[in-house]
CSV table of N, CA, C and O in Angstrom, one decimal:
chain,number,residue,atom,x,y,z
A,1,GLN,N,24.2,-20.0,32.8
A,1,GLN,CA,23.5,-20.3,31.5
A,1,GLN,C,22.6,-21.5,31.8
A,1,GLN,O,23.0,-22.6,32.2
A,2,VAL,N,21.3,-21.3,31.5
A,2,VAL,CA,20.3,-22.4,31.8
A,2,VAL,C,20.6,-23.5,30.8
A,2,VAL,O,21.0,-23.3,29.6
A,3,GLN,N,20.4,-24.8,31.2
A,3,GLN,CA,20.5,-25.9,30.4
A,3,GLN,C,19.3,-26.8,30.5
A,3,GLN,O,18.7,-26.9,31.6
A,4,MET,N,18.9,-27.3,29.4
A,4,MET,CA,17.7,-28.2,29.3
A,4,MET,C,18.0,-29.5,28.7
A,4,MET,O,18.7,-29.5,27.7
A,5,ALA,N,17.5,-30.6,29.2
A,5,ALA,CA,17.8,-31.9,28.7
A,5,ALA,C,16.5,-32.7,28.7
A,5,ALA,O,15.8,-32.9,29.7
A,6,GLU,N,16.2,-33.1,27.4
A,6,GLU,CA,14.9,-33.9,27.3
A,6,GLU,C,15.2,-35.4,27.5
A,6,GLU,O,16.4,-35.9,27.3
A,7,SER,N,14.2,-36.2,27.9
A,7,SER,CA,14.3,-37.6,28.0
A,7,SER,C,12.9,-38.2,27.8
A,7,SER,O,11.9,-37.4,27.8
A,8,GLY,N,12.8,-39.5,27.6
A,8,GLY,CA,11.5,-40.1,27.6
A,8,GLY,C,11.0,-40.5,26.2
A,8,GLY,O,10.0,-41.2,26.1
A,9,GLY,N,11.8,-40.2,25.2
A,9,GLY,CA,11.4,-40.6,23.8
A,9,GLY,C,11.6,-42.0,23.6
A,9,GLY,O,12.2,-42.7,24.5
A,10,GLY,N,11.1,-42.5,22.5
A,10,GLY,CA,11.3,-43.9,22.2
A,10,GLY,C,10.3,-44.4,21.1
A,10,GLY,O,9.8,-43.6,20.4
A,11,LEU,N,10.2,-45.7,21.0
A,11,LEU,CA,9.4,-46.3,20.0
A,11,LEU,C,8.1,-46.8,20.7
A,11,LEU,O,8.1,-47.5,21.7
A,12,VAL,N,6.9,-46.4,20.1
A,12,VAL,CA,5.6,-46.8,20.7
A,12,VAL,C,4.7,-47.1,19.5
A,12,VAL,O,4.7,-46.5,18.5
A,13,GLN,N,3.8,-48.0,19.8
A,13,GLN,CA,2.7,-48.3,18.8
A,13,GLN,C,1.7,-47.3,18.8
A,13,GLN,O,1.4,-46.6,19.8
A,14,ALA,N,1.1,-47.1,17.6
A,14,ALA,CA,0.0,-46.1,17.5
A,14,ALA,C,-1.1,-46.4,18.5
A,14,ALA,O,-1.5,-47.6,18.7
A,15,GLY,N,-1.6,-45.4,19.1
A,15,GLY,CA,-2.6,-45.5,20.1
A,15,GLY,C,-2.1,-45.5,21.5
A,15,GLY,O,-2.8,-45.4,22.5
A,16,GLY,N,-0.7,-45.7,21.6
A,16,GLY,CA,-0.1,-45.8,22.9
A,16,GLY,C,0.2,-44.4,23.5
A,16,GLY,O,-0.2,-43.4,22.9
A,17,SER,N,1.0,-44.4,24.6
A,17,SER,CA,1.3,-43.2,25.3
A,17,SER,C,2.8,-43.1,25.6
A,17,SER,O,3.5,-44.1,25.7
A,18,LEU,N,3.3,-41.9,25.7
A,18,LEU,CA,4.6,-41.6,26.2
A,18,LEU,C,4.6,-40.4,27.1
A,18,LEU,O,3.7,-39.5,26.9
A,19,ARG,N,5.5,-40.2,28.0
A,19,ARG,CA,5.7,-39.0,28.7
A,19,ARG,C,7.1,-38.5,28.5
A,19,ARG,O,8.1,-39.2,28.9
A,20,LEU,N,7.3,-37.3,27.9
A,20,LEU,CA,8.6,-36.7,27.8
A,20,LEU,C,8.9,-35.8,29.0
A,20,LEU,O,7.9,-35.2,29.5
A,21,SER,N,10.1,-35.8,29.3
A,21,SER,CA,10.6,-34.9,30.4
A,21,SER,C,11.6,-33.9,29.9
A,21,SER,O,12.4,-34.3,29.0
A,22,CYS,N,11.7,-32.8,30.5
A,22,CYS,CA,12.7,-31.8,30.2
A,22,CYS,C,13.2,-31.3,31.6
A,22,CYS,O,12.5,-30.5,32.2
A,23,THR,N,14.4,-31.7,31.9
A,23,THR,CA,15.0,-31.2,33.2
A,23,THR,C,15.8,-30.0,33.0
A,23,THR,O,16.6,-29.9,32.0
A,24,VAL,N,15.5,-29.0,33.8
A,24,VAL,CA,16.2,-27.7,33.7
A,24,VAL,C,17.2,-27.5,34.8
A,24,VAL,O,16.9,-27.8,36.0
A,25,SER,N,18.4,-27.0,34.5
A,25,SER,CA,19.4,-26.8,35.5
A,25,SER,C,19.9,-25.4,35.4
A,25,SER,O,19.7,-24.7,34.4
A,26,GLU,N,20.5,-24.9,36.5
A,26,GLU,CA,21.1,-23.6,36.7
A,26,GLU,C,20.0,-22.5,37.0
A,26,GLU,O,20.3,-21.5,37.5
A,27,ARG,N,18.8,-22.7,36.6
A,27,ARG,CA,17.7,-21.8,36.9
A,27,ARG,C,16.4,-22.6,37.2
A,27,ARG,O,16.4,-23.8,37.0
A,28,THR,N,15.5,-21.9,37.8
A,28,THR,CA,14.2,-22.6,38.2
A,28,THR,C,13.2,-22.5,37.0
A,28,THR,O,13.2,-21.4,36.4
A,29,ILE,N,12.3,-23.4,36.9
A,29,ILE,CA,11.4,-23.4,35.7
A,29,ILE,C,10.4,-22.3,35.9
A,29,ILE,O,9.7,-21.9,35.0
A,30,SER,N,10.2,-21.8,37.1
A,30,SER,CA,9.2,-20.7,37.3
A,30,SER,C,9.8,-19.4,36.7
A,30,SER,O,9.0,-18.4,36.6
A,31,ASP,N,11.0,-19.4,36.4
A,31,ASP,CA,11.6,-18.2,35.7
A,31,ASP,C,11.3,-18.2,34.2
A,31,ASP,O,11.6,-17.2,33.6
A,32,TYR,N,10.7,-19.3,33.7
A,32,TYR,CA,10.6,-19.4,32.2
A,32,TYR,C,9.2,-19.8,31.8
A,32,TYR,O,8.6,-20.7,32.4
A,33,ALA,N,8.7,-19.2,30.8
A,33,ALA,CA,7.6,-19.8,30.0
A,33,ALA,C,8.3,-20.9,29.2
A,33,ALA,O,9.5,-20.8,28.8
A,34,MET,N,7.7,-22.1,29.1
A,34,MET,CA,8.3,-23.2,28.4
A,34,MET,C,7.4,-23.8,27.4
A,34,MET,O,6.2,-23.6,27.4
A,35,ALA,N,8.0,-24.5,26.5
A,35,ALA,CA,7.2,-25.1,25.4
A,35,ALA,C,7.9,-26.4,24.9
A,35,ALA,O,9.0,-26.7,25.1
A,36,TRP,N,7.1,-27.1,24.1
A,36,TRP,CA,7.6,-28.2,23.3
A,36,TRP,C,7.4,-27.9,21.8
A,36,TRP,O,6.3,-27.5,21.4
A,37,PHE,N,8.4,-28.2,21.1
A,37,PHE,CA,8.3,-28.2,19.6
A,37,PHE,C,8.7,-29.5,19.1
A,37,PHE,O,9.3,-30.3,19.8
A,38,ARG,N,8.4,-29.8,17.8
A,38,ARG,CA,8.9,-31.0,17.2
A,38,ARG,C,9.3,-30.8,15.8
A,38,ARG,O,8.8,-29.8,15.2
A,39,GLN,N,10.1,-31.6,15.3
A,39,GLN,CA,10.6,-31.5,13.9
A,39,GLN,C,10.8,-32.8,13.3
A,39,GLN,O,11.4,-33.7,13.9
A,40,VAL,N,10.4,-32.9,12.0
A,40,VAL,CA,10.7,-34.1,11.2
A,40,VAL,C,11.7,-33.6,10.1
A,40,VAL,O,11.8,-32.5,9.7
A,41,PRO,N,12.5,-34.6,9.6
A,41,PRO,CA,13.5,-34.2,8.6
A,41,PRO,C,12.9,-33.5,7.4
A,41,PRO,O,11.8,-33.9,6.9
A,42,GLY,N,13.5,-32.4,7.0
A,42,GLY,CA,13.0,-31.7,5.8
A,42,GLY,C,11.9,-30.7,6.1
A,42,GLY,O,11.4,-30.0,5.1
A,43,LYS,N,11.5,-30.6,7.3
A,43,LYS,CA,10.4,-29.7,7.6
A,43,LYS,C,10.9,-28.7,8.8
A,43,LYS,O,11.8,-29.0,9.5
A,44,GLU,N,10.1,-27.6,8.9
A,44,GLU,CA,10.5,-26.6,9.9
A,44,GLU,C,10.0,-27.2,11.3
A,44,GLU,O,9.1,-28.0,11.4
A,45,ARG,N,10.6,-26.6,12.3
A,45,ARG,CA,10.2,-27.0,13.7
A,45,ARG,C,8.8,-26.5,13.9
A,45,ARG,O,8.5,-25.4,13.6
A,46,GLU,N,8.0,-27.3,14.5
A,46,GLU,CA,6.6,-27.1,14.7
A,46,GLU,C,6.2,-26.9,16.2
A,46,GLU,O,6.6,-27.7,17.0
A,47,PHE,N,5.4,-25.9,16.5
A,47,PHE,CA,5.0,-25.7,17.8
A,47,PHE,C,4.0,-26.8,18.2
A,47,PHE,O,3.1,-27.2,17.5
A,48,VAL,N,4.2,-27.3,19.5
A,48,VAL,CA,3.3,-28.4,20.0
A,48,VAL,C,2.5,-27.9,21.2
A,48,VAL,O,1.3,-28.0,21.2
A,49,ALA,N,3.2,-27.3,22.2
A,49,ALA,CA,2.5,-26.9,23.4
A,49,ALA,C,3.3,-25.9,24.2
A,49,ALA,O,4.6,-26.0,24.1
A,50,ALA,N,2.7,-25.1,25.0
A,50,ALA,CA,3.4,-24.1,25.8
A,50,ALA,C,2.7,-23.9,27.1
A,50,ALA,O,1.5,-24.2,27.2
A,51,ILE,N,3.5,-23.5,28.1
A,51,ILE,CA,3.0,-23.2,29.4
A,51,ILE,C,3.6,-22.0,30.0
A,51,ILE,O,4.8,-21.7,29.8
A,52,SER,N,2.8,-21.2,30.7
A,52,SER,CA,3.3,-20.0,31.3
A,52,SER,C,4.3,-20.2,32.4
A,52,SER,O,4.5,-21.3,32.9
A,53,LYS,N,4.9,-19.1,32.9
A,53,LYS,CA,5.9,-19.2,33.9
A,53,LYS,C,5.3,-19.8,35.2
A,53,LYS,O,5.8,-20.8,35.7
A,54,VAL,N,4.3,-19.3,35.7
A,54,VAL,CA,3.6,-19.8,36.8
A,54,VAL,C,2.1,-19.6,36.5
A,54,VAL,O,1.7,-19.0,35.6
A,55,GLY,N,1.3,-20.3,37.3
A,55,GLY,CA,-0.2,-20.2,37.1
A,55,GLY,C,-0.7,-21.3,36.2
A,55,GLY,O,-1.9,-21.5,36.2
A,56,GLY,N,0.1,-21.9,35.3
A,56,GLY,CA,-0.3,-23.0,34.5
A,56,GLY,C,-1.1,-22.7,33.3
A,56,GLY,O,-1.8,-23.7,32.8
A,57,ALA,N,-1.1,-21.5,32.8
A,57,ALA,CA,-1.8,-21.3,31.5
A,57,ALA,C,-1.2,-22.1,30.4
A,57,ALA,O,0.1,-22.1,30.3
A,58,THR,N,-1.9,-22.8,29.7
A,58,THR,CA,-1.4,-23.7,28.6
A,58,THR,C,-2.0,-23.5,27.3
A,58,THR,O,-3.1,-22.9,27.1
A,59,TYR,N,-1.2,-23.8,26.3
A,59,TYR,CA,-1.6,-23.6,24.9
A,59,TYR,C,-1.2,-24.8,24.0
A,59,TYR,O,-0.1,-25.4,24.3
A,60,TYR,N,-2.0,-25.2,23.1
A,60,TYR,CA,-1.7,-26.4,22.3
A,60,TYR,C,-2.0,-26.1,20.8
A,60,TYR,O,-2.8,-25.3,20.4
A,61,SER,N,-1.2,-26.8,20.0
A,61,SER,CA,-1.5,-26.8,18.6
A,61,SER,C,-2.7,-27.6,18.3
A,61,SER,O,-3.0,-28.5,19.1
A,62,VAL,N,-3.3,-27.3,17.2
A,62,VAL,CA,-4.6,-28.0,16.8
A,62,VAL,C,-4.3,-29.6,16.7
A,62,VAL,O,-5.1,-30.3,17.2
A,63,PRO,N,-3.3,-30.0,16.1
A,63,PRO,CA,-3.1,-31.5,15.9
A,63,PRO,C,-3.0,-32.3,17.2
A,63,PRO,O,-3.2,-33.5,17.2
A,64,VAL,N,-2.6,-31.6,18.3
A,64,VAL,CA,-2.3,-32.4,19.5
A,64,VAL,C,-3.3,-32.0,20.6
A,64,VAL,O,-3.4,-32.7,21.6
A,65,LYS,N,-4.1,-31.0,20.4
A,65,LYS,CA,-5.1,-30.6,21.5
A,65,LYS,C,-6.0,-31.7,21.8
A,65,LYS,O,-6.6,-32.4,20.9
A,66,GLY,N,-6.2,-32.0,23.1
A,66,GLY,CA,-7.0,-33.1,23.5
A,66,GLY,C,-6.3,-34.4,23.7
A,66,GLY,O,-6.8,-35.3,24.3
A,67,ARG,N,-5.1,-34.5,23.2
A,67,ARG,CA,-4.3,-35.8,23.3
A,67,ARG,C,-3.0,-35.6,24.1
A,67,ARG,O,-2.6,-36.5,24.8
A,68,PHE,N,-2.5,-34.4,24.0
A,68,PHE,CA,-1.2,-34.1,24.8
A,68,PHE,C,-1.5,-33.1,25.9
A,68,PHE,O,-2.4,-32.3,25.8
A,69,THR,N,-0.7,-33.3,27.0
A,69,THR,CA,-0.8,-32.4,28.1
A,69,THR,C,0.6,-31.9,28.6
A,69,THR,O,1.5,-32.7,28.8
A,70,ILE,N,0.8,-30.6,28.6
A,70,ILE,CA,2.0,-30.0,29.1
A,70,ILE,C,1.8,-29.6,30.5
A,70,ILE,O,0.8,-29.1,31.0
A,71,SER,N,2.9,-29.8,31.3
A,71,SER,CA,2.8,-29.5,32.7
A,71,SER,C,4.2,-29.2,33.3
A,71,SER,O,5.2,-29.6,32.7
A,72,LYS,N,4.3,-28.6,34.4
A,72,LYS,CA,5.5,-28.3,35.1
A,72,LYS,C,5.4,-28.9,36.5
A,72,LYS,O,4.4,-28.9,37.2
A,73,ASP,N,6.5,-29.5,37.0
A,73,ASP,CA,6.7,-30.0,38.3
A,73,ASP,C,7.7,-29.1,39.0
A,73,ASP,O,8.9,-29.2,38.7
A,74,TYR,N,7.3,-28.1,39.8
A,74,TYR,CA,8.2,-27.1,40.3
A,74,TYR,C,9.2,-27.7,41.3
A,74,TYR,O,10.3,-27.3,41.4
A,75,ALA,N,8.7,-28.7,42.0
A,75,ALA,CA,9.6,-29.4,43.0
A,75,ALA,C,10.8,-30.1,42.3
A,75,ALA,O,11.9,-30.2,42.8
A,76,LYS,N,10.5,-30.7,41.1
A,76,LYS,CA,11.5,-31.4,40.4
A,76,LYS,C,12.2,-30.6,39.3
A,76,LYS,O,13.1,-31.0,38.7
A,77,ASN,N,11.7,-29.3,39.2
A,77,ASN,CA,12.3,-28.4,38.2
A,77,ASN,C,12.3,-29.0,36.8
A,77,ASN,O,13.2,-29.0,36.1
A,78,THR,N,11.1,-29.7,36.5
A,78,THR,CA,11.0,-30.4,35.3
A,78,THR,C,9.7,-30.1,34.5
A,78,THR,O,8.7,-29.9,35.1
A,79,LEU,N,9.9,-30.0,33.2
A,79,LEU,CA,8.7,-29.8,32.3
A,79,LEU,C,8.4,-31.2,31.7
A,79,LEU,O,9.2,-32.0,31.5
A,80,TYR,N,7.1,-31.4,31.6
A,80,TYR,CA,6.6,-32.7,31.0
A,80,TYR,C,5.7,-32.5,29.8
A,80,TYR,O,5.1,-31.4,29.6
A,81,LEU,N,5.7,-33.5,29.0
A,81,LEU,CA,4.7,-33.6,27.9
A,81,LEU,C,4.1,-35.0,27.9
A,81,LEU,O,4.8,-35.9,27.6
A,82,ARG,N,2.9,-35.1,28.4
A,82,ARG,CA,2.2,-36.4,28.3
A,82,ARG,C,1.5,-36.5,27.0
A,82,ARG,O,0.7,-35.7,26.6
A,83,MET,N,1.8,-37.6,26.3
A,83,MET,CA,1.3,-37.8,24.9
A,83,MET,C,0.4,-39.1,24.9
A,83,MET,O,1.0,-40.1,25.1
A,84,ASN,N,-0.9,-38.9,24.7
A,84,ASN,CA,-1.8,-40.0,24.6
A,84,ASN,C,-2.3,-40.2,23.2
A,84,ASN,O,-2.2,-39.3,22.3
A,85,SER,N,-2.8,-41.4,22.9
A,85,SER,CA,-3.4,-41.6,21.6
A,85,SER,C,-2.5,-41.3,20.4
A,85,SER,O,-2.9,-40.6,19.5
A,86,LEU,N,-1.3,-41.7,20.5
A,86,LEU,CA,-0.3,-41.3,19.6
A,86,LEU,C,-0.6,-41.8,18.2
A,86,LEU,O,-1.1,-42.9,18.0
A,87,LYS,N,-0.2,-41.0,17.2
A,87,LYS,CA,-0.4,-41.4,15.8
A,87,LYS,C,0.9,-41.4,15.1
A,87,LYS,O,1.9,-40.8,15.5
A,88,SER,N,1.0,-42.0,13.9
A,88,SER,CA,2.2,-42.0,13.2
A,88,SER,C,2.7,-40.6,12.8
A,88,SER,O,3.9,-40.4,12.8
A,89,GLU,N,1.8,-39.7,12.6
A,89,GLU,CA,2.2,-38.3,12.3
A,89,GLU,C,2.8,-37.6,13.5
A,89,GLU,O,3.3,-36.5,13.3
A,90,ASP,N,2.8,-38.2,14.7
A,90,ASP,CA,3.5,-37.6,15.8
A,90,ASP,C,4.9,-37.9,15.8
A,90,ASP,O,5.7,-37.4,16.7
A,91,THR,N,5.4,-38.8,14.9
A,91,THR,CA,6.8,-39.1,14.9
A,91,THR,C,7.6,-37.9,14.5
A,91,THR,O,7.4,-37.2,13.5
A,92,ALA,N,8.6,-37.6,15.4
A,92,ALA,CA,9.4,-36.4,15.2
A,92,ALA,C,10.5,-36.4,16.3
A,92,ALA,O,10.4,-37.2,17.3
A,93,VAL,N,11.4,-35.5,16.2
A,93,VAL,CA,12.3,-35.2,17.3
A,93,VAL,C,11.6,-34.1,18.1
A,93,VAL,O,11.2,-33.0,17.5
A,94,TYR,N,11.5,-34.3,19.4
A,94,TYR,CA,10.8,-33.3,20.3
A,94,TYR,C,11.8,-32.5,21.1
A,94,TYR,O,12.7,-33.1,21.7
A,95,TYR,N,11.6,-31.2,21.1
A,95,TYR,CA,12.5,-30.3,21.8
A,95,TYR,C,11.8,-29.5,22.9
A,95,TYR,O,10.6,-29.0,22.6
A,96,CYS,N,12.4,-29.3,24.0
A,96,CYS,CA,11.8,-28.4,25.0
A,96,CYS,C,12.6,-27.0,24.8
A,96,CYS,O,13.7,-27.0,24.3
A,97,ALA,N,11.9,-26.0,25.2
A,97,ALA,CA,12.4,-24.6,25.0
A,97,ALA,C,11.9,-23.7,26.1
A,97,ALA,O,10.9,-24.0,26.7
A,98,GLY,N,12.7,-22.7,26.4
A,98,GLY,CA,12.4,-21.8,27.5
A,98,GLY,C,12.5,-20.3,27.1
A,98,GLY,O,13.4,-20.0,26.3
A,99,ALA,N,11.6,-19.5,27.6
A,99,ALA,CA,11.7,-18.1,27.3
A,99,ALA,C,11.5,-17.3,28.7
A,99,ALA,O,10.6,-17.7,29.4
A,100,PRO,N,12.3,-16.3,28.9
A,100,PRO,CA,12.2,-15.6,30.2
A,100,PRO,C,11.0,-14.6,30.2
A,100,PRO,O,10.8,-13.9,31.2
A,101,THR,N,10.3,-14.5,29.1
A,101,THR,CA,9.2,-13.6,29.0
A,101,THR,C,7.8,-14.3,29.2
A,101,THR,O,7.4,-14.6,30.3
A,102,PHE,N,7.2,-14.5,28.1
A,102,PHE,CA,5.8,-15.2,28.1
A,102,PHE,C,5.8,-16.3,27.1
A,102,PHE,O,6.6,-16.4,26.2
A,103,ALA,N,4.8,-17.1,27.2
A,103,ALA,CA,4.6,-18.2,26.3
A,103,ALA,C,4.3,-17.8,24.9
A,103,ALA,O,3.5,-16.9,24.6
A,104,HIS,N,5.1,-18.4,24.0
A,104,HIS,CA,5.0,-18.1,22.5
A,104,HIS,C,4.6,-19.4,21.8
A,104,HIS,O,4.9,-20.5,22.2
A,105,THR,N,4.0,-19.2,20.6
A,105,THR,CA,3.8,-20.3,19.7
A,105,THR,C,4.9,-20.3,18.6
A,105,THR,O,5.0,-21.2,17.9
A,106,ARG,N,5.7,-19.2,18.6
A,106,ARG,CA,6.7,-19.0,17.6
A,106,ARG,C,8.1,-19.5,18.1
A,106,ARG,O,8.4,-19.2,19.3
A,107,GLU,N,8.8,-20.2,17.3
A,107,GLU,CA,10.1,-20.7,17.7
A,107,GLU,C,11.0,-19.6,18.1
A,107,GLU,O,11.8,-19.7,19.0
A,108,SER,N,10.9,-18.4,17.4
A,108,SER,CA,11.8,-17.3,17.6
A,108,SER,C,11.6,-16.7,19.0
A,108,SER,O,12.5,-15.9,19.5
A,109,GLY,N,10.6,-17.0,19.7
A,109,GLY,CA,10.3,-16.5,21.0
A,109,GLY,C,11.1,-17.1,22.1
A,109,GLY,O,11.0,-16.7,23.3
A,110,TYR,N,11.8,-18.2,21.8
A,110,TYR,CA,12.5,-19.0,22.8
A,110,TYR,C,14.0,-18.9,22.7
A,110,TYR,O,14.5,-19.1,21.6
A,111,GLN,N,14.7,-18.6,23.8
A,111,GLN,CA,16.1,-18.5,23.8
A,111,GLN,C,16.9,-19.7,24.1
A,111,GLN,O,18.0,-19.9,23.8
A,112,TYR,N,16.2,-20.6,24.9
A,112,TYR,CA,17.0,-21.8,25.4
A,112,TYR,C,16.3,-23.0,24.9
A,112,TYR,O,15.1,-23.2,24.9
A,113,TRP,N,17.1,-24.0,24.4
A,113,TRP,CA,16.7,-25.2,23.8
A,113,TRP,C,17.4,-26.4,24.3
A,113,TRP,O,18.6,-26.3,24.6
A,114,GLY,N,16.7,-27.5,24.4
A,114,GLY,CA,17.4,-28.8,24.7
A,114,GLY,C,17.9,-29.4,23.4
A,114,GLY,O,17.7,-28.8,22.3
A,115,GLN,N,18.5,-30.6,23.5
A,115,GLN,CA,19.0,-31.3,22.3
A,115,GLN,C,18.0,-32.1,21.5
A,115,GLN,O,18.3,-32.6,20.4
A,116,GLY,N,16.9,-32.4,22.1
A,116,GLY,CA,15.9,-33.2,21.5
A,116,GLY,C,15.8,-34.6,21.9
A,116,GLY,O,16.9,-35.2,22.2
A,117,THR,N,14.7,-35.2,21.7
A,117,THR,CA,14.5,-36.7,22.0
A,117,THR,C,13.6,-37.2,20.9
A,117,THR,O,12.6,-36.6,20.6
A,118,GLN,N,14.0,-38.4,20.3
A,118,GLN,CA,13.2,-38.9,19.2
A,118,GLN,C,12.0,-39.7,19.7
A,118,GLN,O,12.1,-40.5,20.6
A,119,VAL,N,10.9,-39.4,19.1
A,119,VAL,CA,9.7,-40.2,19.3
A,119,VAL,C,9.3,-40.8,18.0
A,119,VAL,O,9.1,-40.1,17.0
A,120,THR,N,9.1,-42.1,18.0
A,120,THR,CA,8.7,-42.8,16.8
A,120,THR,C,7.5,-43.7,17.0
A,120,THR,O,7.5,-44.5,18.0
A,121,VAL,N,6.4,-43.4,16.3
A,121,VAL,CA,5.1,-44.1,16.4
A,121,VAL,C,4.9,-45.0,15.2
A,121,VAL,O,4.9,-44.5,14.1
A,122,PHE,N,4.8,-46.3,15.5
A,122,PHE,CA,4.6,-47.2,14.4
A,122,PHE,C,3.2,-47.8,14.4
A,122,PHE,O,2.5,-47.9,15.5
A,123,ALA,N,2.7,-48.2,13.2
A,123,ALA,CA,1.3,-48.7,13.1
A,123,ALA,C,1.2,-50.1,13.6
A,123,ALA,O,2.2,-50.9,13.6
């Protein structure tokens, strides 16, 4: 059973940067298309970014395109989300997810999830 664990969240001032990590165990990240989603209390989980199994095809939601970068480090078996120019509306719990098929923007397309890491952006 694949396991995913996020890290790197925290408190950051608006305009700053953070890099989230998602370490995958039991399987290699090249076996999965992977994604980042985020959720704030009272709202549905929102797609942020996705990346293909191999080859590096990437997809972004409109609110984060141009500011966030999703990437895989195959040697470290880790997924990253580099977040620049952070805004208060980026405040959320961020989740990594994996799918053995192809990259989705829909939450239902992913079978494996981490526990989440909190990102809080203050003005």
